[in-house]
PDB file of C-alpha atoms in Angstrom:
ATOM      1  CA  MET A   1       0.020  -0.097   0.064  1.00  0.00           C
ATOM      2  CA  ARG A   2       2.934   2.404   0.732  1.00  0.00           C
ATOM      3  CA  ASN A   3       4.075   2.085  -2.772  1.00  0.00           C
ATOM      4  CA  VAL A   4       0.689   2.857  -4.109  1.00  0.00           C
ATOM      5  CA  ILE A   5       0.520   5.874  -1.960  1.00  0.00           C
ATOM      6  CA  ALA A   6       3.933   6.974  -3.077  1.00  0.00           C
ATOM      7  CA  ALA A   7       3.068   6.522  -6.705  1.00  0.00           C
ATOM      8  CA  GLU A   8      -0.159   8.509  -6.293  1.00  0.00           C
ATOM      9  CA  TRP A   9       1.727  11.240  -4.357  1.00  0.00           C
ATOM     10  CA  SER A  10       4.303  11.368  -7.243  1.00  0.00           C
ATOM     11  CA  LYS A  11       1.434  11.571  -9.830  1.00  0.00           C
ATOM     12  CA  ALA A  12       0.124  14.623  -7.887  1.00  0.00           C
ATOM     13  CA  TRP A  13       3.276  16.802  -8.708  1.00  0.00           C
ATOM     14  CA  THR A  14       3.469  15.644 -12.408  1.00  0.00           C
ATOM     15  CA  GLY A  15       2.107  18.190 -14.803  1.00  0.00           C
ATOM     16  CA  LYS A  16       0.960  21.649 -14.383  1.00  0.00           C
ATOM     17  CA  ALA A  17      -2.200  21.235 -12.569  1.00  0.00           C
ATOM     18  CA  TRP A  18      -1.031  21.664  -9.030  1.00  0.00           C
ATOM     19  CA  TRP A  19       0.715  24.885  -9.478  1.00  0.00           C
ATOM     20  CA  THR A  20      -1.521  26.235 -12.003  1.00  0.00           C
ATOM     21  CA  LEU A  21      -4.471  25.971  -9.753  1.00  0.00           C
ATOM     22  CA  ALA A  22      -2.643  27.287  -6.979  1.00  0.00           C
ATOM     23  CA  LEU A  23      -1.310  30.280  -9.084  1.00  0.00           C
ATOM     24  CA  ILE A  24      -4.875  31.212 -10.064  1.00  0.00           C
ATOM     25  CA  GLY A  25      -6.048  30.906  -6.492  1.00  0.00           C
ATOM     26  CA  VAL A  26      -3.182  33.105  -5.268  1.00  0.00           C
ATOM     27  CA  PHE A  27      -3.905  35.714  -7.936  1.00  0.00           C
ATOM     28  CA  LEU A  28      -7.682  35.801  -6.917  1.00  0.00           C
ATOM     29  CA  GLY A  29      -6.832  36.081  -3.374  1.00  0.00           C
ATOM     30  CA  VAL A  30      -4.501  39.098  -3.953  1.00  0.00           C
ATOM     31  CA  LEU A  31      -7.221  40.706  -6.309  1.00  0.00           C
ATOM     32  CA  ALA A  32      -9.986  40.212  -3.721  1.00  0.00           C
ATOM     33  CA  GLY A  33      -7.601  41.506  -0.762  1.00  0.00           C
ATOM     34  CA  THR A  34      -6.547  44.600  -2.625  1.00  0.00           C
ATOM     35  CA  GLY A  35     -10.022  45.253  -3.775  1.00  0.00           C
ATOM     36  CA  PHE A  36     -11.611  44.944  -0.174  1.00  0.00           C
ATOM     37  CA  VAL A  37      -8.971  47.186   1.230  1.00  0.00           C
ATOM     38  CA  ALA A  38      -9.604  50.006  -1.236  1.00  0.00           C
ATOM     39  CA  GLN A  39     -13.254  49.963  -0.106  1.00  0.00           C
ATOM     40  CA  ALA A  40     -12.382  49.506   3.538  1.00  0.00           C
ATOM     41  CA  ASP A  41     -10.366  52.398   3.630  1.00  0.00           C
ATOM     42  CA  ALA A  42     -13.398  54.738   2.690  1.00  0.00           C
ATOM     43  CA  ASP A  43     -15.681  52.847   4.955  1.00  0.00           C
ATOM     44  CA  ILE A  44     -13.471  53.315   7.976  1.00  0.00           C
ATOM     45  CA  ALA A  45     -12.927  56.874   7.223  1.00  0.00           C
ATOM     46  CA  ALA A  46     -16.828  57.238   6.983  1.00  0.00           C
ATOM     47  CA  GLY A  47     -17.545  55.373  10.259  1.00  0.00           C
ATOM     48  CA  ARG A  48     -19.123  52.403   8.401  1.00  0.00           C
ATOM     49  CA  ASP A  49     -16.382  49.815   9.254  1.00  0.00           C
ATOM     50  CA  THR A  50     -13.802  49.228  11.736  1.00  0.00           C
ATOM     51  CA  VAL A  51      -9.955  48.359  11.502  1.00  0.00           C
ATOM     52  CA  GLU A  52     -10.699  45.101  13.441  1.00  0.00           C
ATOM     53  CA  ALA A  53     -13.544  43.954  10.867  1.00  0.00           C
ATOM     54  CA  ALA A  54     -11.405  45.063   7.927  1.00  0.00           C
ATOM     55  CA  THR A  55      -8.366  42.932   9.208  1.00  0.00           C
ATOM     56  CA  ASP A  56     -10.887  39.889   9.501  1.00  0.00           C
ATOM     57  CA  GLN A  57     -12.192  40.352   6.076  1.00  0.00           C
ATOM     58  CA  VAL A  58      -8.630  40.495   4.435  1.00  0.00           C
ATOM     59  CA  VAL A  59      -7.939  37.319   6.118  1.00  0.00           C
ATOM     60  CA  ARG A  60     -11.206  35.822   4.991  1.00  0.00           C
ATOM     61  CA  CYS A  61     -10.691  36.602   1.414  1.00  0.00           C
ATOM     62  CA  TRP A  62      -8.215  33.568   1.001  1.00  0.00           C
ATOM     63  CA  PHE A  63     -11.175  31.127   1.777  1.00  0.00           C
ATOM     64  CA  MET A  64     -11.316  31.078  -2.036  1.00  0.00           C
ATOM     65  CA  LEU A  65      -8.374  28.668  -2.234  1.00  0.00           C
ATOM     66  CA  MET A  66     -10.842  25.977  -1.156  1.00  0.00           C
ATOM     67  CA  LEU A  67     -12.106  25.961  -4.600  1.00  0.00           C
ATOM     68  CA  PHE A  68      -8.827  25.213  -6.170  1.00  0.00           C
ATOM     69  CA  SER A  69      -8.110  22.588  -3.463  1.00  0.00           C
ATOM     70  CA  ALA A  70     -11.225  20.749  -4.650  1.00  0.00           C
ATOM     71  CA  LEU A  71     -10.605  21.171  -8.406  1.00  0.00           C
ATOM     72  CA  PHE A  72      -7.218  19.747  -7.835  1.00  0.00           C
ATOM     73  CA  GLY A  73      -8.775  16.807  -6.155  1.00  0.00           C
ATOM     74  CA  ALA A  74     -11.140  16.109  -8.915  1.00  0.00           C
ATOM     75  CA  VAL A  75      -8.595  16.527 -11.718  1.00  0.00           C
ATOM     76  CA  SER A  76      -6.199  14.005  -9.929  1.00  0.00           C
ATOM     77  CA  VAL A  77      -8.963  11.411 -10.296  1.00  0.00           C
ATOM     78  CA  THR A  78     -10.409  12.475 -13.832  1.00  0.00           C
ATOM     79  CA  LYS A  79      -7.160  12.563 -15.455  1.00  0.00           C
ATOM     80  CA  GLU A  80      -6.993   8.865 -15.315  1.00  0.00           C
ATOM     81  CA  TYR A  81     -10.042   8.712 -17.170  1.00  0.00           C
ATOM     82  CA  ASN A  82      -9.211  11.208 -19.702  1.00  0.00           C
ATOM     83  CA  SER A  83      -5.882   9.766 -20.548  1.00  0.00           C
ATOM     84  CA  GLY A  84      -7.340   6.087 -20.593  1.00  0.00           C
ATOM     85  CA  ALA A  85      -4.778   5.069 -17.918  1.00  0.00           C
ATOM     86  CA  ILE A  86      -7.304   4.186 -15.357  1.00  0.00           C
ATOM     87  CA  ALA A  87      -7.528   0.335 -16.089  1.00  0.00           C
ATOM     88  CA  ARG A  88      -3.592   0.031 -16.076  1.00  0.00           C
ATOM     89  CA  THR A  89      -3.707   2.141 -12.927  1.00  0.00           C
ATOM     90  CA  VAL A  90      -6.055  -0.308 -11.057  1.00  0.00           C
ATOM     91  CA  LEU A  91      -3.949  -3.310 -12.239  1.00  0.00           C
ATOM     92  CA  LEU A  92      -0.782  -1.803 -11.111  1.00  0.00           C
ATOM     93  CA  SER A  93      -2.204  -0.749  -7.761  1.00  0.00           C
ATOM     94  CA  GLY A  94      -3.434  -4.109  -6.901  1.00  0.00           C
ATOM     95  CA  GLY A  95      -7.125  -3.564  -6.641  1.00  0.00           C
ATOM     96  CA  ARG A  96      -9.733  -0.723  -6.878  1.00  0.00           C
ATOM     97  CA  GLY A  97     -10.066  -0.507  -2.982  1.00  0.00           C
ATOM     98  CA  ARG A  98      -6.326   0.346  -2.626  1.00  0.00           C
ATOM     99  CA  LEU A  99      -6.315   2.718  -5.623  1.00  0.00           C
ATOM    100  CA  LEU A 100      -9.278   4.587  -4.113  1.00  0.00           C
ATOM    101  CA  ALA A 101      -7.695   4.966  -0.717  1.00  0.00           C
ATOM    102  CA  ALA A 102      -4.306   5.976  -2.283  1.00  0.00           C
ATOM    103  CA  LYS A 103      -5.895   8.752  -4.402  1.00  0.00           C
ATOM    104  CA  LEU A 104      -7.804   9.904  -1.273  1.00  0.00           C
ATOM    105  CA  ILE A 105      -4.712  10.095   0.824  1.00  0.00           C
ATOM    106  CA  ALA A 106      -2.596  11.945  -1.891  1.00  0.00           C
ATOM    107  CA  GLY A 107      -5.379  14.309  -2.815  1.00  0.00           C
ATOM    108  CA  THR A 108      -5.986  15.244   0.710  1.00  0.00           C
ATOM    109  CA  GLY A 109      -2.150  15.676   1.296  1.00  0.00           C
ATOM    110  CA  MET A 110      -2.113  18.261  -1.560  1.00  0.00           C
ATOM    111  CA  GLY A 111      -5.090  19.820  -0.119  1.00  0.00           C
ATOM    112  CA  ALA A 112      -3.151  20.357   3.258  1.00  0.00           C
ATOM    113  CA  LEU A 113      -0.294  22.002   1.237  1.00  0.00           C
ATOM    114  CA  TYR A 114      -3.013  24.353  -0.464  1.00  0.00           C
ATOM    115  CA  ALA A 115      -4.374  25.015   3.077  1.00  0.00           C
ATOM    116  CA  VAL A 116      -0.961  25.971   4.383  1.00  0.00           C
ATOM    117  CA  LEU A 117      -0.323  28.333   1.645  1.00  0.00           C
ATOM    118  CA  ALA A 118      -3.715  29.991   2.126  1.00  0.00           C
ATOM    119  CA  THR A 119      -3.023  30.234   5.826  1.00  0.00           C
ATOM    120  CA  VAL A 120       0.334  31.766   5.337  1.00  0.00           C
ATOM    121  CA  LEU A 121      -0.926  34.330   2.893  1.00  0.00           C
ATOM    122  CA  ALA A 122      -4.036  34.860   4.743  1.00  0.00           C
ATOM    123  CA  ALA A 123      -1.850  35.614   7.975  1.00  0.00           C
ATOM    124  CA  ALA A 124       0.437  38.124   6.017  1.00  0.00           C
ATOM    125  CA  SER A 125      -2.262  39.861   3.819  1.00  0.00           C
ATOM    126  CA  PRO A 126      -3.351  42.431   6.598  1.00  0.00           C
ATOM    127  CA  MET A 127       0.271  43.772   6.727  1.00  0.00           C
ATOM    128  CA  LEU A 128       0.643  43.386   3.166  1.00  0.00           C
ATOM    129  CA  PHE A 129      -2.489  44.950   2.088  1.00  0.00           C
ATOM    130  CA  LEU A 130      -4.043  46.968   4.755  1.00  0.00           C
ATOM    131  CA  ALA A 131      -0.983  48.544   6.374  1.00  0.00           C
ATOM    132  CA  THR A 132       0.766  49.410   3.051  1.00  0.00           C
ATOM    133  CA  ALA A 133      -2.258  50.751   1.105  1.00  0.00           C
ATOM    134  CA  THR A 134      -3.987  52.496   3.811  1.00  0.00           C
ATOM    135  CA  GLU A 135      -2.955  54.649   7.004  1.00  0.00           C
ATOM    136  CA  HIS A 136      -4.466  52.051   9.118  1.00  0.00           C
ATOM    137  CA  GLU A 137      -2.659  49.444  10.958  1.00  0.00           C
ATOM    138  CA  PRO A 138      -4.258  45.802  11.177  1.00  0.00           C
ATOM    139  CA  VAL A 139      -5.720  44.844  14.514  1.00  0.00           C
ATOM    140  CA  TRP A 140      -5.232  41.186  15.020  1.00  0.00           C
ATOM    141  CA  THR A 141      -8.015  39.716  17.477  1.00  0.00           C
ATOM    142  CA  GLY A 142      -9.312  36.549  18.657  1.00  0.00           C
ATOM    143  CA  GLU A 143     -11.880  36.557  15.815  1.00  0.00           C
ATOM    144  CA  THR A 144      -9.087  36.975  13.206  1.00  0.00           C
ATOM    145  CA  THR A 145      -7.411  33.770  14.533  1.00  0.00           C
ATOM    146  CA  LEU A 146     -10.673  31.985  14.397  1.00  0.00           C
ATOM    147  CA  THR A 147     -11.196  33.024  10.841  1.00  0.00           C
ATOM    148  CA  LEU A 148      -7.522  31.967   9.962  1.00  0.00           C
ATOM    149  CA  VAL A 149      -8.286  28.556  11.246  1.00  0.00           C
ATOM    150  CA  GLY A 150     -11.411  28.414   9.438  1.00  0.00           C
ATOM    151  CA  VAL A 151      -9.495  29.207   6.246  1.00  0.00           C
ATOM    152  CA  PHE A 152      -7.024  26.460   6.856  1.00  0.00           C
ATOM    153  CA  ALA A 153      -9.962  23.910   7.652  1.00  0.00           C
ATOM    154  CA  VAL A 154     -12.051  24.611   4.489  1.00  0.00           C
ATOM    155  CA  THR A 155      -9.102  24.382   2.050  1.00  0.00           C
ATOM    156  CA  LEU A 156      -8.066  21.131   3.700  1.00  0.00           C
ATOM    157  CA  LEU A 157     -11.509  19.541   3.609  1.00  0.00           C
ATOM    158  CA  SER A 158     -12.190  20.674   0.156  1.00  0.00           C
ATOM    159  CA  ALA A 159      -9.634  18.245  -1.363  1.00  0.00           C
ATOM    160  CA  PRO A 160     -11.597  15.083  -0.468  1.00  0.00           C
ATOM    161  CA  TRP A 161     -14.857  16.554  -1.585  1.00  0.00           C
ATOM    162  CA  GLY A 162     -13.079  17.057  -5.026  1.00  0.00           C
ATOM    163  CA  VAL A 163     -11.492  13.587  -5.170  1.00  0.00           C
ATOM    164  CA  PHE A 164     -15.132  11.992  -4.391  1.00  0.00           C
ATOM    165  CA  LEU A 165     -16.687  14.118  -7.202  1.00  0.00           C
ATOM    166  CA  GLY A 166     -14.069  12.887  -9.378  1.00  0.00           C
ATOM    167  CA  TRP A 167     -14.789   9.318  -8.785  1.00  0.00           C
ATOM    168  CA  ILE A 168     -18.283   9.818  -9.038  1.00  0.00           C
ATOM    169  CA  ILE A 169     -18.425  12.015 -12.189  1.00  0.00           C
ATOM    170  CA  ARG A 170     -15.395  10.503 -13.995  1.00  0.00           C
ATOM    171  CA  ASN A 171     -15.449  13.125 -16.862  1.00  0.00           C
ATOM    172  CA  GLN A 172     -12.938  15.983 -16.226  1.00  0.00           C
ATOM    173  CA  THR A 173     -14.856  18.803 -17.927  1.00  0.00           C
ATOM    174  CA  ALA A 174     -18.033  17.739 -15.991  1.00  0.00           C
ATOM    175  CA  ALA A 175     -16.350  17.408 -12.833  1.00  0.00           C
ATOM    176  CA  VAL A 176     -14.829  20.773 -12.875  1.00  0.00           C
ATOM    177  CA  ALA A 177     -18.019  22.391 -14.091  1.00  0.00           C
ATOM    178  CA  THR A 178     -19.859  20.733 -11.350  1.00  0.00           C
ATOM    179  CA  LEU A 179     -17.396  22.106  -8.641  1.00  0.00           C
ATOM    180  CA  LEU A 180     -17.542  25.643 -10.207  1.00  0.00           C
ATOM    181  CA  GLY A 181     -21.337  25.635 -10.325  1.00  0.00           C
ATOM    182  CA  LEU A 182     -21.927  24.368  -6.883  1.00  0.00           C
ATOM    183  CA  THR A 183     -19.392  26.724  -5.386  1.00  0.00           C
ATOM    184  CA  LEU A 184     -20.012  29.986  -7.274  1.00  0.00           C
ATOM    185  CA  PHE A 185     -23.699  29.720  -8.132  1.00  0.00           C
ATOM    186  CA  VAL A 186     -25.934  26.889  -7.076  1.00  0.00           C
ATOM    187  CA  ASP A 187     -25.226  27.063  -3.330  1.00  0.00           C
ATOM    188  CA  GLU A 188     -25.128  30.776  -2.928  1.00  0.00           C
ATOM    189  CA  ALA A 189     -28.485  31.129  -4.828  1.00  0.00           C
ATOM    190  CA  LEU A 190     -30.087  28.381  -2.896  1.00  0.00           C
ATOM    191  CA  LEU A 191     -29.157  30.150   0.157  1.00  0.00           C
ATOM    192  CA  ARG A 192     -30.630  33.334  -0.988  1.00  0.00           C
ATOM    193  CA  LEU A 193     -33.881  31.683  -2.226  1.00  0.00           C
ATOM    194  CA  LEU A 194     -34.444  29.020   0.503  1.00  0.00           C
ATOM    195  CA  PRO A 195     -32.147  29.798   3.393  1.00  0.00           C
ATOM    196  CA  GLU A 196     -33.491  27.072   5.654  1.00  0.00           C
ATOM    197  CA  ALA A 197     -32.357  24.570   3.036  1.00  0.00           C
ATOM    198  CA  GLY A 198     -29.352  26.607   1.415  1.00  0.00           C
ATOM    199  CA  LYS A 199     -27.418  26.778   4.827  1.00  0.00           C
ATOM    200  CA  PHE A 200     -26.985  22.970   4.634  1.00  0.00           C
ATOM    201  CA  THR A 201     -25.227  22.859   1.453  1.00  0.00           C
ATOM    202  CA  LEU A 202     -21.479  22.105   1.485  1.00  0.00           C
ATOM    203  CA  THR A 203     -20.034  25.472   0.397  1.00  0.00           C
ATOM    204  CA  ILE A 204     -22.385  27.343   2.816  1.00  0.00           C
ATOM    205  CA  ALA A 205     -21.652  25.260   5.707  1.00  0.00           C
ATOM    206  CA  MET A 206     -17.901  25.955   4.797  1.00  0.00           C
ATOM    207  CA  SER A 207     -18.556  29.736   4.966  1.00  0.00           C
ATOM    208  CA  SER A 208     -19.857  29.152   8.668  1.00  0.00           C
ATOM    209  CA  VAL A 209     -16.275  27.607   9.484  1.00  0.00           C
ATOM    210  CA  TYR A 210     -14.407  30.423   7.975  1.00  0.00           C
ATOM    211  CA  ARG A 211     -16.903  32.897   9.859  1.00  0.00           C
ATOM    212  CA  ASP A 212     -18.373  34.626   6.998  1.00  0.00           C
ATOM    213  CA  GLY A 213     -20.679  36.169   9.424  1.00  0.00           C
ATOM    214  CA  LYS A 214     -24.147  35.948   7.597  1.00  0.00           C
ATOM    215  CA  PRO A 215     -26.671  35.741  10.317  1.00  0.00           C
ATOM    216  CA  GLU A 216     -28.579  32.807   8.579  1.00  0.00           C
ATOM    217  CA  LEU A 217     -25.460  30.419   8.801  1.00  0.00           C
ATOM    218  CA  LEU A 218     -25.059  27.373  11.019  1.00  0.00           C
ATOM    219  CA  SER A 219     -23.232  27.397  14.077  1.00  0.00           C
ATOM    220  CA  VAL A 220     -19.587  26.199  13.581  1.00  0.00           C
ATOM    221  CA  PRO A 221     -19.983  22.806  15.455  1.00  0.00           C
ATOM    222  CA  LEU A 222     -23.175  22.198  13.229  1.00  0.00           C
ATOM    223  CA  ALA A 223     -21.582  23.408  10.092  1.00  0.00           C
ATOM    224  CA  LEU A 224     -18.796  20.850  10.852  1.00  0.00           C
ATOM    225  CA  LEU A 225     -21.430  18.057  11.254  1.00  0.00           C
ATOM    226  CA  VAL A 226     -22.869  19.013   8.059  1.00  0.00           C
ATOM    227  CA  ILE A 227     -19.604  19.094   6.285  1.00  0.00           C
ATOM    228  CA  THR A 228     -18.693  15.495   7.712  1.00  0.00           C
ATOM    229  CA  GLY A 229     -22.119  14.310   6.421  1.00  0.00           C
ATOM    230  CA  TRP A 230     -21.521  15.580   2.831  1.00  0.00           C
ATOM    231  CA  LEU A 231     -18.018  14.007   2.859  1.00  0.00           C
ATOM    232  CA  ALA A 232     -19.328  10.702   4.125  1.00  0.00           C
ATOM    233  CA  LEU A 233     -22.192  10.534   1.757  1.00  0.00           C
ATOM    234  CA  SER A 234     -20.018  11.577  -1.319  1.00  0.00           C
ATOM    235  CA  GLY A 235     -17.371   9.130  -0.118  1.00  0.00           C
ATOM    236  CA  PHE A 236     -19.918   6.230   0.069  1.00  0.00           C
ATOM    237  CA  ALA A 237     -21.222   6.978  -3.334  1.00  0.00           C
ATOM    238  CA  ALA A 238     -17.825   7.227  -4.792  1.00  0.00           C
ATOM    239  CA  ARG A 239     -16.647   4.012  -3.434  1.00  0.00           C
ATOM    240  CA  LYS A 240     -19.697   2.128  -4.367  1.00  0.00           C
ATOM    241  CA  LEU A 241     -19.727   3.414  -7.872  1.00  0.00           C
ATOM    242  CA  PHE A 242     -16.162   2.734  -8.444  1.00  0.00           C
ATOM    243  CA  LEU A 243     -16.402  -0.803  -7.149  1.00  0.00           C
ATOM    244  CA  SER A 244     -19.534  -1.753  -9.173  1.00  0.00           C
ATOM    245  CA  ARG A 245     -19.166   0.031 -12.501  1.00  0.00           C
ATOM    246  CA  ASP A 246     -16.973  -0.984 -15.186  1.00  0.00           C
ATOM    247  CA  VAL A 247     -13.504   0.617 -14.849  1.00  0.00           C
ATOM    248  CA  ILE A 248     -13.632   1.958 -18.500  1.00  0.00           C
TER     249      ILE A 248
END
C-alpha cells in the first residue's frame, strides 16, 4: 500500500495542474484582498467599518483557495479517465479499493499544502494590503485567529470533496463544471432563495467555518457536522460506484 500511495503522491506533482490551480487561487486572493482594502479605507474613514473587521475580512478573502483545492482533487482522479490510464492504474495498484484509498490520501495531502499556502498568505495579508495601502495598522483579534483557522480547515476539507466527485463523475470537464457551478452559483443562490435549506449545502456550511458572518448561517459545530455528512455521503457513493461499475 505504501508504494501505491507513493506513486499517487508522485503523480500529484506531475504536470501543471497543481501549480496552475494554486497560482490562479493566489491571484484571485490578491485581487480580492486589494479590492476590499480600497473599499475598507473609505468605509473606516466614514465610520461604516472598523479596522478590526477590515483585518478579519482581508484574512477571510483567502477562503477561495478551497475551490482550487477541490478542483485539484477532482482533476487528480478524472485525468486517469481522460488519458485512458485508469485500467492500467487499477491493475498496478493491486485493486480498486487500494487505488481509491491512495488517491484520497494523496489528494488530501495536496489539499493540506494548499491549506498551508492559504493560511500563510492570509496571515500576512493584513500587513501586506491594509498597512501598506492605507494609513490603518491591522488589529489582530481572537476573531481573526478563528477566521484564519477556518480558512485552513475549509481548504483542507475541500480536497477529499473534489476527489470523491472525481470518482463519481469521471469526466474531467463535467467534474470541474460541477464544482464551479456548486461553489459559485448553486449553493449561494439556494441560500438566498431558500435559506433554511441552503445553509445545509457544503459550500455554505464551509462559510460558517471561515466565519463569513451571515446571520442565517449554521453554528460552527453544526456546520462541521454537515460537512462531515457531505464527505461521508460522497465518499460512500464514490466507493460504491467505483467498485461496481466497469472501470472504463
